[in-house]
Amino acid sequence: MSPKEYQTYAKGKEPPRSVFGNCVKAFLVGGFICVVGQVIMELFMHLMDMSPEQAGNPTVAVLILISVILTSLGVYDKLAQFAGAGSAVPVTGFANSMCSAALEHRSEGLVLGVGGNMFKLAGAVIVYGTVAAFFVGIAHLILGTGGQ
C-alpha cells in the first residue's frame, strides 16, 4: 500500500469531527477558565484590599499553580482532550505544556532532562513574543504613536 493510499484509507476510518461542537466546547471551557481567573482576581481585590493592577500578578500565579497541580494529577490532560483549544488559554495552557515536558523528562535529570526539554517550547514562545514586540515597536516608531 502506498503512503497516499494509506492516507486515504486512514481518513476514511477517522471518526467525523463536529466543528461546531468543538467550537462550543472550546468556548465553554476557555470561558470557564477565564471566569475562574476573574473570581480569583476578585478575591484578591476584596479580601486583600488590592487594586485591579495589584491583583493581576498574584491571579496569574495562582492560575499557573492550579494548572501545574492539575497537570501533575493528570486532570488537565483529560480536560484538554475534551476541550481542545479551549484549554489552551494562554497562561494555563502554557503552564500545562511546561509541566508536561518537565514530568515527561524528569528521569533524564534536572539539567539535561527537565531543563533542556522543558524550555524547548518556552524558547519558541519567548522568541516569537520578542520578535513580535520588536515589530510592534517599529510600527509604533514609524506611525509616530510612541507606544501610547
XYZ file of N, CA, C and O in Angstrom:
592
model
N 0.859 -1.173 0.000
C 0.000 0.000 0.000
C 0.903 1.233 0.000
O 1.796 1.346 0.839
N 0.642 2.139 -0.894
C 1.464 3.352 -0.973
C 1.056 4.319 0.143
O -0.052 4.201 0.699
N 1.917 5.254 0.471
C 1.568 6.232 1.516
C 0.293 7.010 1.193
O -0.503 7.301 2.084
N 0.090 7.342 -0.070
C -1.101 8.101 -0.462
C -2.367 7.252 -0.264
O -3.385 7.746 0.231
N -2.280 5.966 -0.631
C -3.417 5.061 -0.452
C -3.715 4.863 1.038
O -4.880 4.830 1.456
N -2.647 4.759 1.838
C -2.836 4.598 3.286
C -3.507 5.828 3.891
O -4.385 5.700 4.741
N -3.094 7.014 3.456
C -3.711 8.234 3.982
C -5.194 8.278 3.637
O -6.018 8.659 4.467
N -5.527 7.889 2.416
C -6.933 7.862 2.011
C -7.712 6.847 2.853
O -8.814 7.129 3.324
N -7.117 5.679 3.065
C -7.755 4.644 3.875
C -7.942 5.123 5.324
O -9.019 4.970 5.900
N -6.890 5.697 5.896
C -6.952 6.161 7.282
C -7.977 7.285 7.433
O -8.697 7.342 8.434
N -8.050 8.176 6.473
C -9.010 9.267 6.532
C -10.445 8.742 6.513
O -11.326 9.297 7.161
N -10.662 7.638 5.769
C -11.988 7.029 5.716
C -12.388 6.389 7.033
O -13.572 6.293 7.357
N -11.436 5.931 7.815
C -11.711 5.283 9.104
C -11.791 6.276 10.263
O -12.203 5.937 11.358
N -11.364 7.507 10.026
C -11.347 8.535 11.069
C -12.767 8.965 11.389
O -13.574 9.198 10.490
N -13.117 9.072 12.682
C -14.481 9.495 13.020
C -14.690 10.956 12.604
O -13.774 11.763 12.661
N -15.893 11.273 12.189
C -16.155 12.654 11.775
C -16.057 13.603 12.971
O -16.411 13.242 14.100
N -15.573 14.797 12.697
C -15.433 15.796 13.752
C -16.503 16.867 13.574
O -16.720 17.350 12.469
N -17.105 17.238 14.657
C -18.093 18.301 14.634
C -17.387 19.621 14.925
O -17.009 19.892 16.067
N -17.191 20.423 13.892
C -16.502 21.700 14.070
C -17.295 22.592 15.018
O -16.740 23.201 15.935
N -18.600 22.645 14.821
C -19.427 23.483 15.693
C -19.363 23.004 17.136
O -19.204 23.799 18.062
N -19.478 21.688 17.338
C -19.407 21.137 18.702
C -18.061 21.403 19.359
O -18.000 21.743 20.546
N -16.980 21.256 18.589
C -15.647 21.548 19.130
C -15.510 23.018 19.490
O -14.894 23.356 20.506
N -16.072 23.894 18.675
C -16.018 25.333 18.975
C -16.790 25.658 20.250
O -16.343 26.462 21.074
N -17.951 25.025 20.402
C -18.761 25.256 21.607
C -18.012 24.774 22.846
O -17.952 25.481 23.868
N -17.435 23.563 22.775
C -16.677 23.035 23.923
C -15.490 23.929 24.247
O -15.232 24.223 25.420
N -14.760 24.374 23.225
C -13.606 25.244 23.449
C -14.042 26.561 24.082
O -13.397 27.052 25.012
N -15.135 27.115 23.605
C -15.645 28.376 24.149
C -16.058 28.221 25.607
O -15.709 29.063 26.452
N -16.787 27.157 25.914
C -17.273 26.968 27.279
C -16.135 26.694 28.262
O -16.090 27.285 29.351
N -15.210 25.819 27.893
C -14.108 25.502 28.801
C -13.165 26.699 28.941
O -12.760 27.054 30.052
N -12.816 27.332 27.812
C -11.962 28.519 27.882
C -12.616 29.624 28.686
O -11.973 30.297 29.494
N -13.915 29.803 28.487
C -14.651 30.807 29.258
C -14.684 30.473 30.738
O -14.551 31.352 31.596
N -14.843 29.183 31.057
C -14.849 28.767 32.460
C -13.500 29.055 33.121
O -13.450 29.535 34.259
N -12.410 28.773 32.406
C -11.073 29.059 32.951
C -10.932 30.555 33.201
O -10.404 30.974 34.240
N -11.427 31.362 32.279
C -11.347 32.817 32.453
C -12.220 33.288 33.621
O -11.840 34.199 34.363
N -13.386 32.660 33.797
C -14.251 33.010 34.926
C -13.559 32.662 36.240
O -13.606 33.428 37.212
N -12.901 31.500 36.285
C -12.150 31.121 37.492
C -11.067 32.165 37.770
O -10.894 32.600 38.919
N -10.374 32.602 36.738
C -9.368 33.650 36.914
C -9.968 34.941 37.430
O -9.396 35.605 38.303
N -11.139 35.308 36.912
C -11.798 36.534 37.375
C -12.229 36.412 38.835
O -12.101 37.355 39.606
N -12.727 35.229 39.214
C -13.126 35.008 40.612
C -11.907 35.125 41.527
O -11.968 35.771 42.590
N -10.789 34.546 41.127
C -9.564 34.632 41.927
C -9.133 36.091 42.055
O -8.768 36.553 43.143
N -9.208 36.827 40.955
C -8.824 38.243 40.987
C -9.743 39.043 41.911
O -9.279 39.888 42.689
N -11.034 38.766 41.838
C -11.983 39.460 42.727
C -11.697 39.133 44.198
O -11.806 40.006 45.065
N -11.336 37.883 44.476
C -10.988 37.515 45.852
C -9.772 38.304 46.337
O -9.760 38.807 47.472
N -8.746 38.405 45.497
C -7.580 39.199 45.876
C -7.967 40.655 46.103
O -7.483 41.292 47.040
N -8.832 41.199 45.266
C -9.199 42.609 45.386
C -10.022 42.863 46.648
O -9.810 43.866 47.341
N -10.938 41.951 46.972
C -11.820 42.200 48.112
C -11.243 41.720 49.439
O -11.352 42.419 50.446
N -10.626 40.546 49.443
C -10.112 40.007 50.704
C -8.783 40.638 51.110
O -8.498 40.750 52.303
N -7.990 41.026 50.144
C -6.674 41.588 50.455
C -6.580 43.063 50.118
O -5.498 43.643 50.158
N -7.720 43.656 49.779
C -7.814 45.092 49.509
C -6.786 45.552 48.472
O -6.048 46.515 48.691
N -6.738 44.839 47.342
C -5.819 45.187 46.265
C -6.575 45.903 45.152
O -7.769 45.694 44.960
N -5.840 46.709 44.409
C -6.408 47.313 43.208
C -6.369 46.265 42.097
O -5.656 45.267 42.198
N -7.111 46.486 41.003
C -7.052 45.521 39.899
C -5.626 45.331 39.362
O -5.247 44.217 38.985
N -4.845 46.388 39.333
C -3.458 46.274 38.858
C -2.619 45.424 39.808
O -1.774 44.642 39.382
N -2.838 45.577 41.111
C -2.083 44.803 42.098
C -2.523 43.339 42.113
O -1.726 42.449 42.379
N -3.782 43.083 41.837
C -4.318 41.719 41.908
C -3.974 40.891 40.672
O -4.073 39.667 40.710
N -3.549 41.530 39.604
C -3.280 40.819 38.358
C -2.179 39.778 38.472
O -2.347 38.628 38.065
N -1.029 40.175 39.013
C 0.107 39.242 39.094
C -0.159 38.043 39.996
O 0.126 36.905 39.612
N -0.696 38.234 41.210
C -0.979 37.037 42.020
C -2.069 36.149 41.405
O -2.042 34.926 41.571
N -2.998 36.734 40.657
C -4.020 35.941 39.976
C -3.374 35.022 38.951
O -3.687 33.827 38.878
N -2.456 35.563 38.159
C -1.752 34.752 37.160
C -0.951 33.651 37.847
O -0.942 32.501 37.399
N -0.301 33.976 38.955
C 0.487 32.975 39.680
C -0.396 31.844 40.200
O -0.022 30.664 40.117
N -1.575 32.171 40.703
C -2.490 31.136 41.207
C -3.015 30.278 40.056
O -3.113 29.049 40.184
N -3.331 30.889 38.919
C -3.783 30.116 37.757
C -2.691 29.157 37.279
O -2.973 28.012 36.922
N -1.450 29.610 37.274
C -0.329 28.748 36.895
C -0.206 27.594 37.890
O -0.033 26.441 37.496
N -0.296 27.894 39.179
C -0.206 26.852 40.207
C -1.324 25.821 40.041
O -1.071 24.605 40.088
N -2.544 26.277 39.818
C -3.668 25.355 39.623
C -3.428 24.480 38.394
O -3.645 23.263 38.430
N -2.950 25.097 37.315
C -2.681 24.347 36.087
C -1.603 23.290 36.291
O -1.740 22.158 35.831
N -0.550 23.633 37.002
C 0.539 22.683 37.251
C 0.063 21.539 38.150
O 0.383 20.374 37.898
N -0.726 21.849 39.149
C -1.249 20.798 40.034
C -2.165 19.861 39.255
O -2.053 18.634 39.352
N -3.063 20.428 38.438
C -3.972 19.593 37.654
C -3.221 18.771 36.611
O -3.593 17.627 36.321
N -2.148 19.331 36.039
C -1.329 18.573 35.091
C -0.635 17.427 35.802
O -0.583 16.301 35.295
N -0.090 17.690 36.986
C 0.611 16.648 37.747
C -0.316 15.508 38.138
O 0.105 14.359 38.219
N -1.583 15.812 38.361
C -2.560 14.788 38.730
C -3.186 14.110 37.512
O -3.967 13.174 37.660
N -2.860 14.597 36.316
C -3.393 14.016 35.091
C -4.769 14.514 34.709
O -5.376 14.017 33.765
N -5.273 15.508 35.414
C -6.620 16.022 35.160
C -6.622 16.986 33.972
O -7.521 16.953 33.136
N -5.600 17.840 33.894
C -5.582 18.874 32.843
C -5.507 18.244 31.457
O -6.114 18.757 30.513
N -4.803 17.125 31.313
C -4.710 16.467 30.014
C -6.069 15.932 29.563
O -6.411 16.005 28.386
N -6.861 15.411 30.490
C -8.202 14.941 30.161
C -9.095 16.119 29.771
O -9.892 16.025 28.834
N -8.932 17.216 30.482
C -9.672 18.430 30.145
C -9.287 18.922 28.751
O -10.145 19.311 27.961
N -7.998 18.872 28.433
C -7.520 19.312 27.122
C -8.046 18.414 26.015
O -8.366 18.891 24.922
N -8.158 17.104 26.257
C -8.714 16.201 25.252
C -10.174 16.524 24.976
O -10.643 16.442 23.844
N -10.891 16.907 26.013
C -12.298 17.254 25.846
C -12.461 18.622 25.197
O -13.217 18.789 24.246
N -11.730 19.607 25.695
C -11.955 20.997 25.296
C -11.162 21.434 24.080
O -11.515 22.415 23.439
N -10.093 20.740 23.760
C -9.274 21.158 22.625
C -8.642 22.512 22.884
O -7.990 22.732 23.900
N -8.886 23.446 21.977
C -8.261 24.762 22.061
C -8.738 25.565 23.272
O -8.053 26.490 23.711
N -9.880 25.218 23.834
C -10.386 25.959 24.984
C -9.507 25.847 26.213
O -9.484 26.735 27.058
N -8.747 24.765 26.312
C -7.861 24.604 27.470
C -6.510 25.255 27.233
O -5.662 25.262 28.106
N -6.313 25.789 26.039
C -5.036 26.431 25.721
C -5.089 27.925 26.006
O -4.363 28.695 25.397
N -5.974 28.319 26.935
C -5.992 29.716 27.371
C -4.560 30.043 27.766
O -3.929 29.266 28.480
N -4.001 31.166 27.282
C -2.549 31.357 27.316
C -1.809 30.939 28.580
O -0.893 30.146 28.504
N -2.213 31.415 29.727
C -1.420 31.144 30.931
C -1.522 29.688 31.356
O -0.507 29.030 31.577
N -2.721 29.158 31.420
C -2.878 27.787 31.903
C -2.390 26.769 30.883
O -1.806 25.757 31.240
N -2.616 27.026 29.620
C -2.137 26.118 28.583
C -0.629 26.075 28.507
O -0.018 25.015 28.336
N 0.003 27.244 28.643
C 1.461 27.303 28.619
C 2.044 26.605 29.848
O 3.007 25.840 29.747
N 1.434 26.826 31.014
C 1.902 26.155 32.234
C 1.737 24.646 32.106
O 2.613 23.885 32.529
N 0.636 24.201 31.508
C 0.410 22.777 31.290
C 1.492 22.188 30.398
O 2.042 21.125 30.686
N 1.828 22.865 29.310
C 2.834 22.314 28.393
C 4.218 22.282 29.044
O 4.974 21.336 28.832
N 4.542 23.281 29.835
C 5.836 23.293 30.528
C 5.896 22.176 31.569
O 6.889 21.448 31.659
N 4.837 22.016 32.336
C 4.805 20.989 33.375
C 4.812 19.590 32.759
O 5.496 18.697 33.265
N 4.081 19.406 31.653
C 4.066 18.096 30.993
C 5.450 17.703 30.522
O 5.867 16.553 30.689
N 6.165 18.657 29.922
C 7.531 18.371 29.457
C 8.445 18.049 30.634
O 9.284 17.145 30.552
N 8.294 18.777 31.724
C 9.124 18.529 32.902
C 8.849 17.145 33.477
O 9.782 16.411 33.833
N 7.581 16.765 33.563
C 7.236 15.446 34.100
C 7.725 14.327 33.187
O 8.189 13.294 33.661
N 7.617 14.554 31.892
C 7.993 13.516 30.933
C 9.498 13.241 30.941
O 9.925 12.109 30.767
N 10.298 14.253 31.170
C 11.746 14.106 31.056
C 12.476 14.134 32.398
O 13.701 14.260 32.428
N 11.761 14.007 33.500
C 12.415 14.097 34.816
C 13.392 12.948 35.064
O 14.344 13.091 35.811
N 13.186 11.801 34.428
C 14.089 10.664 34.644
C 15.456 10.890 34.004
O 16.406 10.184 34.318
N 15.571 11.861 33.112
C 16.838 12.155 32.442
C 17.708 13.124 33.232
O 18.794 13.476 32.790
N 17.230 13.577 34.372
C 17.990 14.503 35.208
C 17.396 15.902 35.170
O 16.591 16.235 34.307
N 17.821 16.726 36.128
C 17.252 18.067 36.232
C 17.724 18.998 35.123
O 16.939 19.745 34.564
N 19.008 18.977 34.810
C 19.535 19.936 33.836
C 19.236 19.494 32.406
O 18.581 20.197 31.645
N 19.731 18.313 32.017
C 19.564 17.866 30.643
C 18.158 17.334 30.379
O 17.660 17.422 29.256
N 17.502 16.789 31.364
C 16.160 16.250 31.170
C 15.101 17.317 31.303
O 14.502 17.747 30.323
N 14.882 17.772 32.525
C 13.823 18.742 32.792
C 14.141 20.082 32.135
O 13.357 20.615 31.351
N 15.292 20.636 32.454
C 15.633 21.968 31.940
C 15.778 22.006 30.436
O 15.269 22.907 29.773
N 16.460 21.031 29.881
C 16.699 21.030 28.445
C 15.455 20.820 27.619
O 15.305 21.403 26.550
N 14.542 20.005 28.085
C 13.346 19.703 27.304
C 12.167 20.606 27.644
O 11.338 20.877 26.790
N 12.107 21.069 28.872
C 11.006 21.930 29.270
C 11.066 23.255 28.523
O 10.042 23.807 28.130
N 12.260 23.751 28.273
C 12.388 25.059 27.658
C 12.459 25.015 26.139
O 12.633 26.037 25.497
N 12.299 23.831 25.543
C 12.201 23.776 24.083
C 10.972 24.542 23.626
O 11.028 25.332 22.698
N 9.850 24.309 24.283
C 8.628 25.024 23.954
C 8.716 26.477 24.391
O 8.364 27.385 23.645
N 9.213 26.696 25.583
C 9.275 28.059 26.113
C 10.168 28.932 25.252
O 9.868 30.105 25.019
N 11.253 28.368 24.758
C 12.164 29.149 23.922
C 11.475 29.667 22.684
O 11.617 30.837 22.321
N 10.690 28.816 22.022
C 9.971 29.251 20.826
C 8.960 30.341 21.146
O 8.831 31.324 20.406
N 8.256 30.199 22.247
C 7.269 31.197 22.635
C 7.952 32.523 22.979
O 7.497 33.596 22.567
N 9.047 32.465 23.709
C 9.758 33.684 24.090
C 10.343 34.371 22.856
O 10.247 35.593 22.710
N 10.924 33.604 21.948
C 11.476 34.199 20.725
C 10.371 34.843 19.901
O 10.512 35.975 19.427
N 9.255 34.148 19.711
C 8.149 34.705 18.942
C 7.641 35.989 19.602
O 7.390 36.983 18.920
N 7.464 35.968 20.912
C 6.987 37.160 21.617
C 7.950 38.329 21.493
O 7.537 39.476 21.298
N 9.242 38.047 21.586
C 10.242 39.106 21.463
C 10.252 39.691 20.054
O 10.286 40.912 19.873
N 10.216 38.832 19.048
C 10.210 39.307 17.658
C 8.935 40.097 17.370
O 8.979 41.159 16.738
N 7.793 39.608 17.843
C 6.532 40.322 17.637
C 6.571 41.686 18.319
O 6.141 42.694 17.736
N 7.105 41.744 19.536
C 7.217 43.026 20.241
C 8.138 43.987 19.498
O 7.878 45.195 19.432
N 9.211 43.466 18.910
C 10.133 44.295 18.138
C 9.408 44.940 16.958
O 9.505 46.145 16.729
N 8.648 44.128 16.213
C 7.956 44.668 15.044
C 6.831 45.623 15.433
O 6.584 46.610 14.739
N 6.167 45.369 16.537
C 5.149 46.308 17.014
C 5.812 47.627 17.412
O 5.299 48.718 17.113
N 6.971 47.543 18.050
C 7.711 48.760 18.403
C 8.137 49.544 17.176
O 8.034 50.776 17.142
N 8.596 48.843 16.144
C 8.970 49.503 14.886
C 7.745 50.173 14.267
O 7.816 51.308 13.778
N 6.601 49.481 14.283
C 5.373 50.061 13.728
C 4.975 51.318 14.489
O 4.588 52.326 13.880
N 5.094 51.293 15.812
C 4.793 52.490 16.608
C 5.755 53.622 16.269
O 5.345 54.783 16.195
N 6.999 53.295 16.060
C 8.001 54.305 15.713
C 7.683 54.926 14.363
O 7.712 56.156 14.199
N 7.354 54.100 13.383
C 7.048 54.597 12.037
C 5.751 55.418 12.029
O 5.680 56.474 11.397
N 4.738 54.944 12.750
C 3.451 55.651 12.786
C 3.479 56.859 13.694
O 2.541 57.653 13.677
N 4.517 56.990 14.496
C 4.632 58.148 15.388
C 3.739 58.111 16.603
O 3.505 59.124 17.225
N 3.229 56.928 16.960
C 2.357 56.834 18.142
C 3.158 56.754 19.423
O 2.637 57.013 20.499
N 4.397 56.328 19.337
C 5.280 56.270 20.502
C 4.823 55.311 21.574
O 5.145 55.471 22.742
N 4.037 54.331 21.188
C 3.597 53.327 22.172
C 2.499 53.801 23.071
O 2.234 53.223 24.105
N 1.804 54.858 22.710
C 0.743 55.396 23.553
C -0.608 54.882 23.149
O -0.919 54.625 22.067
